mmCIF file of C-alpha atoms in Angstrom:
data_model
loop_
_atom_site.group_PDB
_atom_site.id
_atom_site.type_symbol
_atom_site.label_atom_id
_atom_site.label_comp_id
_atom_site.label_asym_id
_atom_site.label_seq_id
_atom_site.Cartn_x
_atom_site.Cartn_y
_atom_site.Cartn_z
ATOM 1 C CA UNK A 1 89.881 -23.031 -7.098
ATOM 2 C CA UNK A 2 88.744 -21.860 -3.656
ATOM 3 C CA UNK A 3 88.327 -24.343 -0.950
ATOM 4 C CA UNK A 4 85.306 -23.468 1.246
ATOM 5 C CA UNK A 5 85.083 -23.831 5.029
ATOM 6 C CA UNK A 6 83.450 -26.878 6.269
ATOM 7 C CA UNK A 7 80.637 -25.133 7.659
ATOM 8 C CA UNK A 8 78.679 -22.017 6.548
ATOM 9 C CA UNK A 9 77.097 -20.372 3.719
ATOM 10 C CA UNK A 10 77.820 -17.494 1.395
ATOM 11 C CA UNK A 11 76.545 -14.967 3.856
ATOM 12 C CA UNK A 12 78.641 -16.417 6.691
ATOM 13 C CA UNK A 13 81.687 -16.258 4.248
ATOM 14 C CA UNK A 14 80.965 -12.485 3.533
ATOM 15 C CA UNK A 15 80.237 -13.172 -0.039
ATOM 16 C CA UNK A 16 77.541 -11.704 -2.045
ATOM 17 C CA UNK A 17 76.568 -13.108 -5.561
ATOM 18 C CA UNK A 18 74.302 -12.043 -8.440
ATOM 19 C CA UNK A 19 73.337 -12.757 -11.831
ATOM 20 C CA UNK A 20 73.103 -15.933 -13.990
ATOM 21 C CA UNK A 21 75.499 -17.500 -14.065
ATOM 22 C CA UNK A 22 76.418 -16.235 -10.523
ATOM 23 C CA UNK A 23 79.194 -13.835 -10.239
ATOM 24 C CA UNK A 24 80.775 -12.509 -7.089
ATOM 25 C CA UNK A 25 79.155 -8.890 -6.434
ATOM 26 C CA UNK A 26 81.093 -7.989 -3.337
ATOM 27 C CA UNK A 27 83.146 -9.663 -0.504
ATOM 28 C CA UNK A 28 83.486 -8.275 3.065
ATOM 29 C CA UNK A 29 86.999 -7.204 3.751
ATOM 30 C CA UNK A 30 86.804 -9.129 7.083
ATOM 31 C CA UNK A 31 86.089 -12.410 5.187
ATOM 32 C CA UNK A 32 88.505 -15.248 5.527
ATOM 33 C CA UNK A 33 88.385 -15.617 1.684
ATOM 34 C CA UNK A 34 89.102 -11.905 1.128
ATOM 35 C CA UNK A 35 91.906 -11.435 -1.263
ATOM 36 C CA UNK A 36 91.277 -15.088 -2.680
ATOM 37 C CA UNK A 37 87.637 -14.272 -3.943
ATOM 38 C CA UNK A 38 87.445 -10.969 -5.890
ATOM 39 C CA UNK A 39 84.332 -9.024 -7.040
ATOM 40 C CA UNK A 40 83.498 -9.634 -10.722
ATOM 41 C CA UNK A 41 84.729 -13.166 -10.764
ATOM 42 C CA UNK A 42 82.219 -15.662 -12.230
ATOM 43 C CA UNK A 43 81.485 -19.006 -10.313
ATOM 44 C CA UNK A 44 81.986 -21.796 -12.980
ATOM 45 C CA UNK A 45 81.737 -24.822 -10.667
ATOM 46 C CA UNK A 46 80.747 -25.802 -7.221
ATOM 47 C CA UNK A 47 82.147 -29.158 -6.373
ATOM 48 C CA UNK A 48 81.361 -31.356 -3.271
ATOM 49 C CA UNK A 49 83.476 -33.869 -1.686
ATOM 50 C CA UNK A 50 81.677 -36.865 -3.240
ATOM 51 C CA UNK A 51 82.507 -35.575 -6.705
ATOM 52 C CA UNK A 52 78.992 -34.025 -7.388
ATOM 53 C CA UNK A 53 79.674 -31.011 -9.743
ATOM 54 C CA UNK A 54 77.352 -28.120 -10.150
ATOM 55 C CA UNK A 55 78.050 -25.873 -13.068
ATOM 56 C CA UNK A 56 76.947 -22.431 -14.153
ATOM 57 C CA UNK A 57 74.438 -22.105 -11.270
ATOM 58 C CA UNK A 58 72.651 -18.689 -11.034
ATOM 59 C CA UNK A 59 73.031 -16.787 -7.750
ATOM 60 C CA UNK A 60 70.003 -18.393 -6.068
ATOM 61 C CA UNK A 61 70.907 -21.848 -6.894
ATOM 62 C CA UNK A 62 74.470 -21.284 -5.886
ATOM 63 C CA UNK A 63 73.428 -19.925 -2.529
ATOM 64 C CA UNK A 64 71.182 -23.024 -1.931
ATOM 65 C CA UNK A 65 73.935 -25.497 -2.841
ATOM 66 C CA UNK A 66 76.391 -23.899 -0.609
ATOM 67 C CA UNK A 67 73.742 -23.697 2.339
ATOM 68 C CA UNK A 68 72.651 -27.411 1.917
ATOM 69 C CA UNK A 69 76.261 -28.584 1.721
ATOM 70 C CA UNK A 70 77.290 -26.991 4.998
ATOM 71 C CA UNK A 71 79.178 -29.435 7.098
ATOM 72 C CA UNK A 72 80.614 -31.375 4.114
ATOM 73 C CA UNK A 73 84.500 -31.105 4.022
ATOM 74 C CA UNK A 74 86.401 -30.920 0.682
ATOM 75 C CA UNK A 75 83.832 -28.763 -1.081
ATOM 76 C CA UNK A 76 85.137 -25.856 -3.478
ATOM 77 C CA UNK A 77 84.374 -23.492 -6.009
ATOM 78 C CA UNK A 78 86.020 -22.659 -9.266
ATOM 79 C CA UNK A 79 86.189 -19.023 -10.242
ATOM 80 C CA UNK A 80 86.806 -17.475 -13.758
ATOM 81 C CA UNK A 81 87.121 -14.086 -15.095
ATOM 82 C CA UNK A 82 83.688 -12.945 -16.226
ATOM 83 C CA UNK A 83 84.838 -12.575 -19.863
ATOM 84 C CA UNK A 84 86.406 -16.071 -19.799
ATOM 85 C CA UNK A 85 84.994 -18.760 -21.933
ATOM 86 C CA UNK A 86 83.089 -21.391 -20.080
ATOM 87 C CA UNK A 87 84.357 -25.005 -20.520
ATOM 88 C CA UNK A 88 81.058 -26.391 -18.879
ATOM 89 C CA UNK A 89 79.598 -29.412 -20.348
ATOM 90 C CA UNK A 90 76.331 -28.873 -18.587
ATOM 91 C CA UNK A 91 74.421 -28.320 -21.724
ATOM 92 C CA UNK A 92 76.008 -31.081 -23.579
ATOM 93 C CA UNK A 93 73.715 -33.562 -22.107
ATOM 94 C CA UNK A 94 73.659 -37.289 -23.289
ATOM 95 C CA UNK A 95 70.364 -37.439 -25.399
ATOM 96 C CA UNK A 96 70.305 -41.275 -25.642
ATOM 97 C CA UNK A 97 67.380 -42.403 -27.599
ATOM 98 C CA UNK A 98 65.637 -40.975 -30.631
ATOM 99 C CA UNK A 99 64.097 -37.575 -30.609
ATOM 100 C CA UNK A 100 60.703 -39.173 -31.128
ATOM 101 C CA UNK A 101 61.393 -41.035 -27.728
ATOM 102 C CA UNK A 102 62.168 -37.672 -26.121
ATOM 103 C CA UNK A 103 58.972 -36.002 -27.584
ATOM 104 C CA UNK A 104 56.808 -38.783 -26.456
ATOM 105 C CA UNK A 105 58.266 -38.765 -22.981
ATOM 106 C CA UNK A 106 57.675 -34.958 -22.773
ATOM 107 C CA UNK A 107 54.102 -35.211 -23.932
ATOM 108 C CA UNK A 108 53.384 -38.102 -21.462
ATOM 109 C CA UNK A 109 54.937 -36.191 -18.534
ATOM 110 C CA UNK A 110 53.258 -32.950 -19.356
ATOM 111 C CA UNK A 111 49.857 -34.740 -19.554
ATOM 112 C CA UNK A 112 50.450 -36.428 -16.117
ATOM 113 C CA UNK A 113 51.585 -33.432 -14.475
ATOM 114 C CA UNK A 114 48.655 -31.434 -15.647
ATOM 115 C CA UNK A 115 46.214 -34.129 -14.293
ATOM 116 C CA UNK A 116 47.761 -35.187 -11.008
ATOM 117 C CA UNK A 117 50.816 -33.237 -10.188
ATOM 118 C CA UNK A 118 52.829 -36.414 -10.494
ATOM 119 C CA UNK A 119 55.205 -37.373 -13.311
ATOM 120 C CA UNK A 120 56.826 -40.787 -13.544
ATOM 121 C CA UNK A 121 59.356 -41.436 -16.319
ATOM 122 C CA UNK A 122 62.079 -43.876 -17.280
ATOM 123 C CA UNK A 123 65.596 -42.289 -17.397
ATOM 124 C CA UNK A 124 68.021 -42.873 -20.294
ATOM 125 C CA UNK A 125 71.619 -43.593 -19.622
ATOM 126 C CA UNK A 126 73.960 -40.559 -19.230
ATOM 127 C CA UNK A 127 73.564 -37.297 -17.830
ATOM 128 C CA UNK A 128 70.100 -35.718 -17.301
ATOM 129 C CA UNK A 129 71.070 -32.089 -17.708
ATOM 130 C CA UNK A 130 68.916 -31.012 -14.718
ATOM 131 C CA UNK A 131 70.085 -28.966 -11.626
ATOM 132 C CA UNK A 132 68.774 -30.008 -8.176
ATOM 133 C CA UNK A 133 69.189 -28.282 -4.801
ATOM 134 C CA UNK A 134 67.627 -28.747 -1.318
ATOM 135 C CA UNK A 135 66.404 -31.658 0.668
ATOM 136 C CA UNK A 136 64.447 -33.389 -0.699
ATOM 137 C CA UNK A 137 65.999 -32.777 -3.910
ATOM 138 C CA UNK A 138 64.126 -30.215 -6.076
ATOM 139 C CA UNK A 139 64.409 -29.195 -9.643
ATOM 140 C CA UNK A 140 65.654 -25.625 -10.147
ATOM 141 C CA UNK A 141 66.692 -25.717 -13.853
ATOM 142 C CA UNK A 142 66.319 -28.020 -16.994
ATOM 143 C CA UNK A 143 69.115 -27.384 -19.382
ATOM 144 C CA UNK A 144 68.492 -27.312 -23.189
ATOM 145 C CA UNK A 145 68.933 -30.727 -24.583
ATOM 146 C CA UNK A 146 67.898 -32.514 -21.350
ATOM 147 C CA UNK A 147 65.738 -35.652 -21.852
ATOM 148 C CA UNK A 148 63.410 -34.437 -19.055
ATOM 149 C CA UNK A 149 61.935 -31.482 -20.690
ATOM 150 C CA UNK A 150 58.477 -32.288 -19.492
ATOM 151 C CA UNK A 151 59.609 -31.724 -15.985
ATOM 152 C CA UNK A 152 58.896 -28.289 -14.417
ATOM 153 C CA UNK A 153 61.077 -26.199 -12.012
ATOM 154 C CA UNK A 154 60.202 -26.611 -8.331
ATOM 155 C CA UNK A 155 59.045 -30.375 -8.925
ATOM 156 C CA UNK A 156 60.380 -32.628 -6.014
ATOM 157 C CA UNK A 157 62.072 -35.941 -6.492
ATOM 158 C CA UNK A 158 59.785 -38.321 -4.670
ATOM 159 C CA UNK A 159 61.066 -41.893 -5.506
ATOM 160 C CA UNK A 160 64.180 -43.053 -7.544
ATOM 161 C CA UNK A 161 64.608 -46.682 -8.515
ATOM 162 C CA UNK A 162 67.870 -48.157 -9.854
ATOM 163 C CA UNK A 163 69.034 -51.677 -10.220
ATOM 164 C CA UNK A 164 70.052 -51.958 -6.649
ATOM 165 C CA UNK A 165 66.938 -50.671 -4.943
ATOM 166 C CA UNK A 166 64.473 -48.037 -4.354
ATOM 167 C CA UNK A 167 65.353 -44.600 -2.795
ATOM 168 C CA UNK A 168 62.855 -42.262 -1.144
ATOM 169 C CA UNK A 169 63.174 -38.643 0.082
ATOM 170 C CA UNK A 170 66.698 -38.064 -1.028
ATOM 171 C CA UNK A 171 68.622 -34.851 -0.324
ATOM 172 C CA UNK A 172 70.568 -33.407 -3.465
ATOM 173 C CA UNK A 173 73.927 -34.805 -2.463
ATOM 174 C CA UNK A 174 72.721 -38.324 -2.023
ATOM 175 C CA UNK A 175 70.386 -38.254 -5.047
ATOM 176 C CA UNK A 176 73.030 -37.032 -7.376
ATOM 177 C CA UNK A 177 75.580 -39.537 -5.973
ATOM 178 C CA UNK A 178 73.106 -42.388 -6.751
ATOM 179 C CA UNK A 179 72.448 -41.084 -10.234
ATOM 180 C CA UNK A 180 76.285 -40.944 -10.939
ATOM 181 C CA UNK A 181 76.808 -44.471 -9.710
ATOM 182 C CA UNK A 182 74.023 -45.479 -12.049
ATOM 183 C CA UNK A 183 74.623 -43.389 -15.011
ATOM 184 C CA UNK A 184 75.169 -46.411 -17.449
ATOM 185 C CA UNK A 185 71.737 -47.950 -16.485
ATOM 186 C CA UNK A 186 69.006 -47.741 -19.148
ATOM 187 C CA UNK A 187 65.871 -48.422 -17.158
ATOM 188 C CA UNK A 188 66.223 -46.130 -14.076
ATOM 189 C CA UNK A 189 62.851 -44.914 -12.902
ATOM 190 C CA UNK A 190 61.984 -41.680 -11.183
ATOM 191 C CA UNK A 191 58.806 -40.022 -9.927
ATOM 192 C CA UNK A 192 58.577 -36.240 -9.551
ATOM 193 C CA UNK A 193 55.816 -34.679 -7.655
ATOM 194 C CA UNK A 194 54.719 -30.984 -7.257
ATOM 195 C CA UNK A 195 55.049 -29.291 -3.987
ATOM 196 C CA UNK A 196 51.248 -29.434 -3.495
ATOM 197 C CA UNK A 197 51.151 -33.153 -3.903
ATOM 198 C CA UNK A 198 54.117 -33.899 -1.645
ATOM 199 C CA UNK A 199 51.771 -34.467 1.287
ATOM 200 C CA UNK A 200 49.849 -37.410 -0.651
ATOM 201 C CA UNK A 201 48.820 -40.299 1.467
ATOM 202 C CA UNK A 202 51.167 -43.159 1.210
ATOM 203 C CA UNK A 203 48.809 -45.726 2.629
ATOM 204 C CA UNK A 204 46.774 -46.709 5.592
ATOM 205 C CA UNK A 205 47.662 -48.903 8.570
ATOM 206 C CA UNK A 206 49.259 -52.157 7.409
ATOM 207 C CA UNK A 207 50.358 -55.037 9.502
ATOM 208 C CA UNK A 208 53.376 -56.877 7.888
ATOM 209 C CA UNK A 209 54.563 -60.319 8.965
ATOM 210 C CA UNK A 210 58.372 -60.226 9.080
ATOM 211 C CA UNK A 211 60.416 -63.296 7.879
ATOM 212 C CA UNK A 212 63.523 -64.433 9.549
ATOM 213 C CA UNK A 213 66.881 -63.197 8.372
ATOM 214 C CA UNK A 214 67.798 -59.943 6.644
ATOM 215 C CA UNK A 215 64.796 -57.798 5.382
ATOM 216 C CA UNK A 216 66.677 -55.647 2.913
ATOM 217 C CA UNK A 217 65.027 -52.395 4.267
ATOM 218 C CA UNK A 218 66.715 -49.251 5.337
ATOM 219 C CA UNK A 219 65.134 -46.683 7.654
ATOM 220 C CA UNK A 220 65.656 -42.945 8.202
ATOM 221 C CA UNK A 221 64.837 -40.830 11.195
ATOM 222 C CA UNK A 222 67.769 -41.464 13.702
ATOM 223 C CA UNK A 223 67.101 -38.281 15.677
ATOM 224 C CA UNK A 224 63.667 -39.116 16.874
ATOM 225 C CA UNK A 225 60.881 -41.418 16.399
ATOM 226 C CA UNK A 226 59.145 -42.735 14.323
ATOM 227 C CA UNK A 227 61.379 -44.574 11.949
ATOM 228 C CA UNK A 228 60.329 -44.244 8.376
ATOM 229 C CA UNK A 229 61.181 -46.594 5.604
ATOM 230 C CA UNK A 230 63.682 -45.068 3.268
ATOM 231 C CA UNK A 231 64.639 -47.710 0.824
ATOM 232 C CA UNK A 232 63.533 -51.287 -0.108
ATOM 233 C CA UNK A 233 66.245 -53.405 -1.908
ATOM 234 C CA UNK A 234 65.268 -55.362 -5.022
ATOM 235 C CA UNK A 235 66.048 -58.610 -3.436
ATOM 236 C CA UNK A 236 64.159 -57.742 -0.265
ATOM 237 C CA UNK A 237 61.511 -60.280 0.966
ATOM 238 C CA UNK A 238 59.285 -57.296 1.605
ATOM 239 C CA UNK A 239 59.475 -55.912 -1.847
ATOM 240 C CA UNK A 240 55.988 -54.595 -2.999
ATOM 241 C CA UNK A 241 54.740 -55.360 0.578
ATOM 242 C CA UNK A 242 56.154 -52.228 2.194
ATOM 243 C CA UNK A 243 56.348 -48.731 0.776
ATOM 244 C CA UNK A 244 59.111 -46.037 1.040
ATOM 245 C CA UNK A 245 57.780 -43.055 3.089
ATOM 246 C CA UNK A 246 55.665 -44.904 5.503
ATOM 247 C CA UNK A 247 56.478 -44.897 9.262
ATOM 248 C CA UNK A 248 56.832 -47.732 11.673
ATOM 249 C CA UNK A 249 54.319 -47.591 14.454
ATOM 250 C CA UNK A 250 55.002 -50.655 16.515
ATOM 251 C CA UNK A 251 56.985 -53.980 16.241
ATOM 252 C CA UNK A 252 55.507 -56.990 17.926
ATOM 253 C CA UNK A 253 57.863 -59.863 19.011
ATOM 254 C CA UNK A 254 56.647 -62.701 21.177
ATOM 255 C CA UNK A 255 53.616 -60.842 22.253
ATOM 256 C CA UNK A 256 55.637 -57.795 23.405
ATOM 257 C CA UNK A 257 54.937 -54.424 21.606
ATOM 258 C CA UNK A 258 57.927 -52.099 20.860
ATOM 259 C CA UNK A 259 57.004 -48.460 20.118
ATOM 260 C CA UNK A 260 58.421 -45.033 19.614
ATOM 261 C CA UNK A 261 61.578 -46.378 17.999
ATOM 262 C CA UNK A 262 63.923 -44.192 15.888
ATOM 263 C CA UNK A 263 65.651 -45.641 12.945
ATOM 264 C CA UNK A 264 68.833 -46.593 15.000
ATOM 265 C CA UNK A 265 66.794 -48.411 17.755
ATOM 266 C CA UNK A 266 64.548 -50.102 15.082
ATOM 267 C CA UNK A 267 67.450 -51.353 13.056
ATOM 268 C CA UNK A 268 69.242 -52.891 16.117
ATOM 269 C CA UNK A 269 65.995 -54.448 17.385
ATOM 270 C CA UNK A 270 65.267 -56.197 14.002
ATOM 271 C CA UNK A 271 68.951 -57.231 13.784
ATOM 272 C CA UNK A 272 68.980 -58.694 17.383
ATOM 273 C CA UNK A 273 65.703 -60.683 16.723
ATOM 274 C CA UNK A 274 66.226 -61.610 13.139
ATOM 275 C CA UNK A 275 65.976 -65.356 13.847
ATOM 276 C CA UNK A 276 62.701 -65.210 15.734
ATOM 277 C CA UNK A 277 59.614 -66.069 13.748
ATOM 278 C CA UNK A 278 56.230 -64.393 13.975
ATOM 279 C CA UNK A 279 57.492 -60.966 14.266
ATOM 280 C CA UNK A 280 55.038 -58.258 13.012
ATOM 281 C CA UNK A 281 55.471 -54.553 12.033
ATOM 282 C CA UNK A 282 52.694 -52.225 12.011
ATOM 283 C CA UNK A 283 53.003 -49.214 9.478
ATOM 284 C CA UNK A 284 51.199 -46.006 9.384
ATOM 285 C CA UNK A 285 50.996 -42.804 7.392
ATOM 286 C CA UNK A 286 53.546 -40.402 8.855
ATOM 287 C CA UNK A 287 50.767 -37.720 8.874
ATOM 288 C CA UNK A 288 48.648 -39.678 11.375
ATOM 289 C CA UNK A 289 51.058 -38.778 14.284
ATOM 290 C CA UNK A 290 48.259 -38.592 16.860
ATOM 291 C CA UNK A 291 47.459 -42.364 16.116
ATOM 292 C CA UNK A 292 50.902 -43.732 16.750
ATOM 293 C CA UNK A 293 51.321 -46.002 19.895
ATOM 294 C CA UNK A 294 52.863 -44.257 22.813
ATOM 295 C CA UNK A 295 54.301 -45.316 26.218
ATOM 296 C CA UNK A 296 52.008 -44.090 28.982
ATOM 297 C CA UNK A 297 53.312 -41.186 31.072
ATOM 298 C CA UNK A 298 52.284 -43.115 34.269
ATOM 299 C CA UNK A 299 51.532 -46.812 34.788
ATOM 300 C CA UNK A 300 49.846 -48.134 37.906
ATOM 301 C CA UNK A 301 50.876 -51.541 38.833
ATOM 302 C CA UNK A 302 49.176 -53.652 41.649
ATOM 303 C CA UNK A 303 51.833 -54.971 43.938
ATOM 304 C CA UNK A 304 51.504 -58.233 45.624
ATOM 305 C CA UNK A 305 52.258 -58.839 49.339
ATOM 306 C CA UNK A 306 55.850 -59.528 50.441
ATOM 307 C CA UNK A 307 59.216 -58.771 48.953
ATOM 308 C CA UNK A 308 59.333 -57.691 45.193
ATOM 309 C CA UNK A 309 62.755 -59.014 44.590
ATOM 310 C CA UNK A 310 63.888 -56.067 42.830
#
């Protein structure tokens, strides 16, 4: 068991891996892990701080997981001698439901994928037997026995719906964490899309009247505007009225327009005005960036005669 530095990838650590499952091909003698990580050892597991476990990854998958989890404390890898027997249970996936159900799901998913590049399916309880990497989460391997045999590698997780809400645009760590917490649920729903369909239009301009109180909606995009709807809770008054993935153009409160808000600013504004009636929120497709309302660079104001009082 080798604890990895909080930041960095395999290249930063001076480690080169190869093969499937991945094994250590070489390690730089100047590496901080030199003497702990030895050439020839096989990487059986990579474990993140939230308990997410990746087992028997190939070299490419392992490099992506380590890179994507940079900045996460508590991650580690478990190394074994190459001739050691694996105790991985990755392939022992939970195949709840009959084989007929699985076959039917596969046929439906494959047909949908061929027609539109979008696959929507209901997940059985238990493990899925699928390996994901990246942000958003992307399929890199489907293990034998997985109930998702109709899914193809490189498909992207677009939307995940579980009992406590709908999630959109999840990275691998957050996605697998939601799956783990909902592993006993029977009716989880997931939508996969192919990379070419990931730019599909979510919707046109929509004006939404906001009720008073909590909205049950979370947003992403704290670094810069616009704020984008990330998740709509099942008990939200805006369920089926707003869609994850669309962006907030403006919020109008008592005749005043608020624009160019990031997720943090928008969340605080909605919280501070939660008891005000008549609030409206204009939503746009994120791809329509040129159409979003913007504060003017210059503003001319006619000043009255006399003192301004400022």
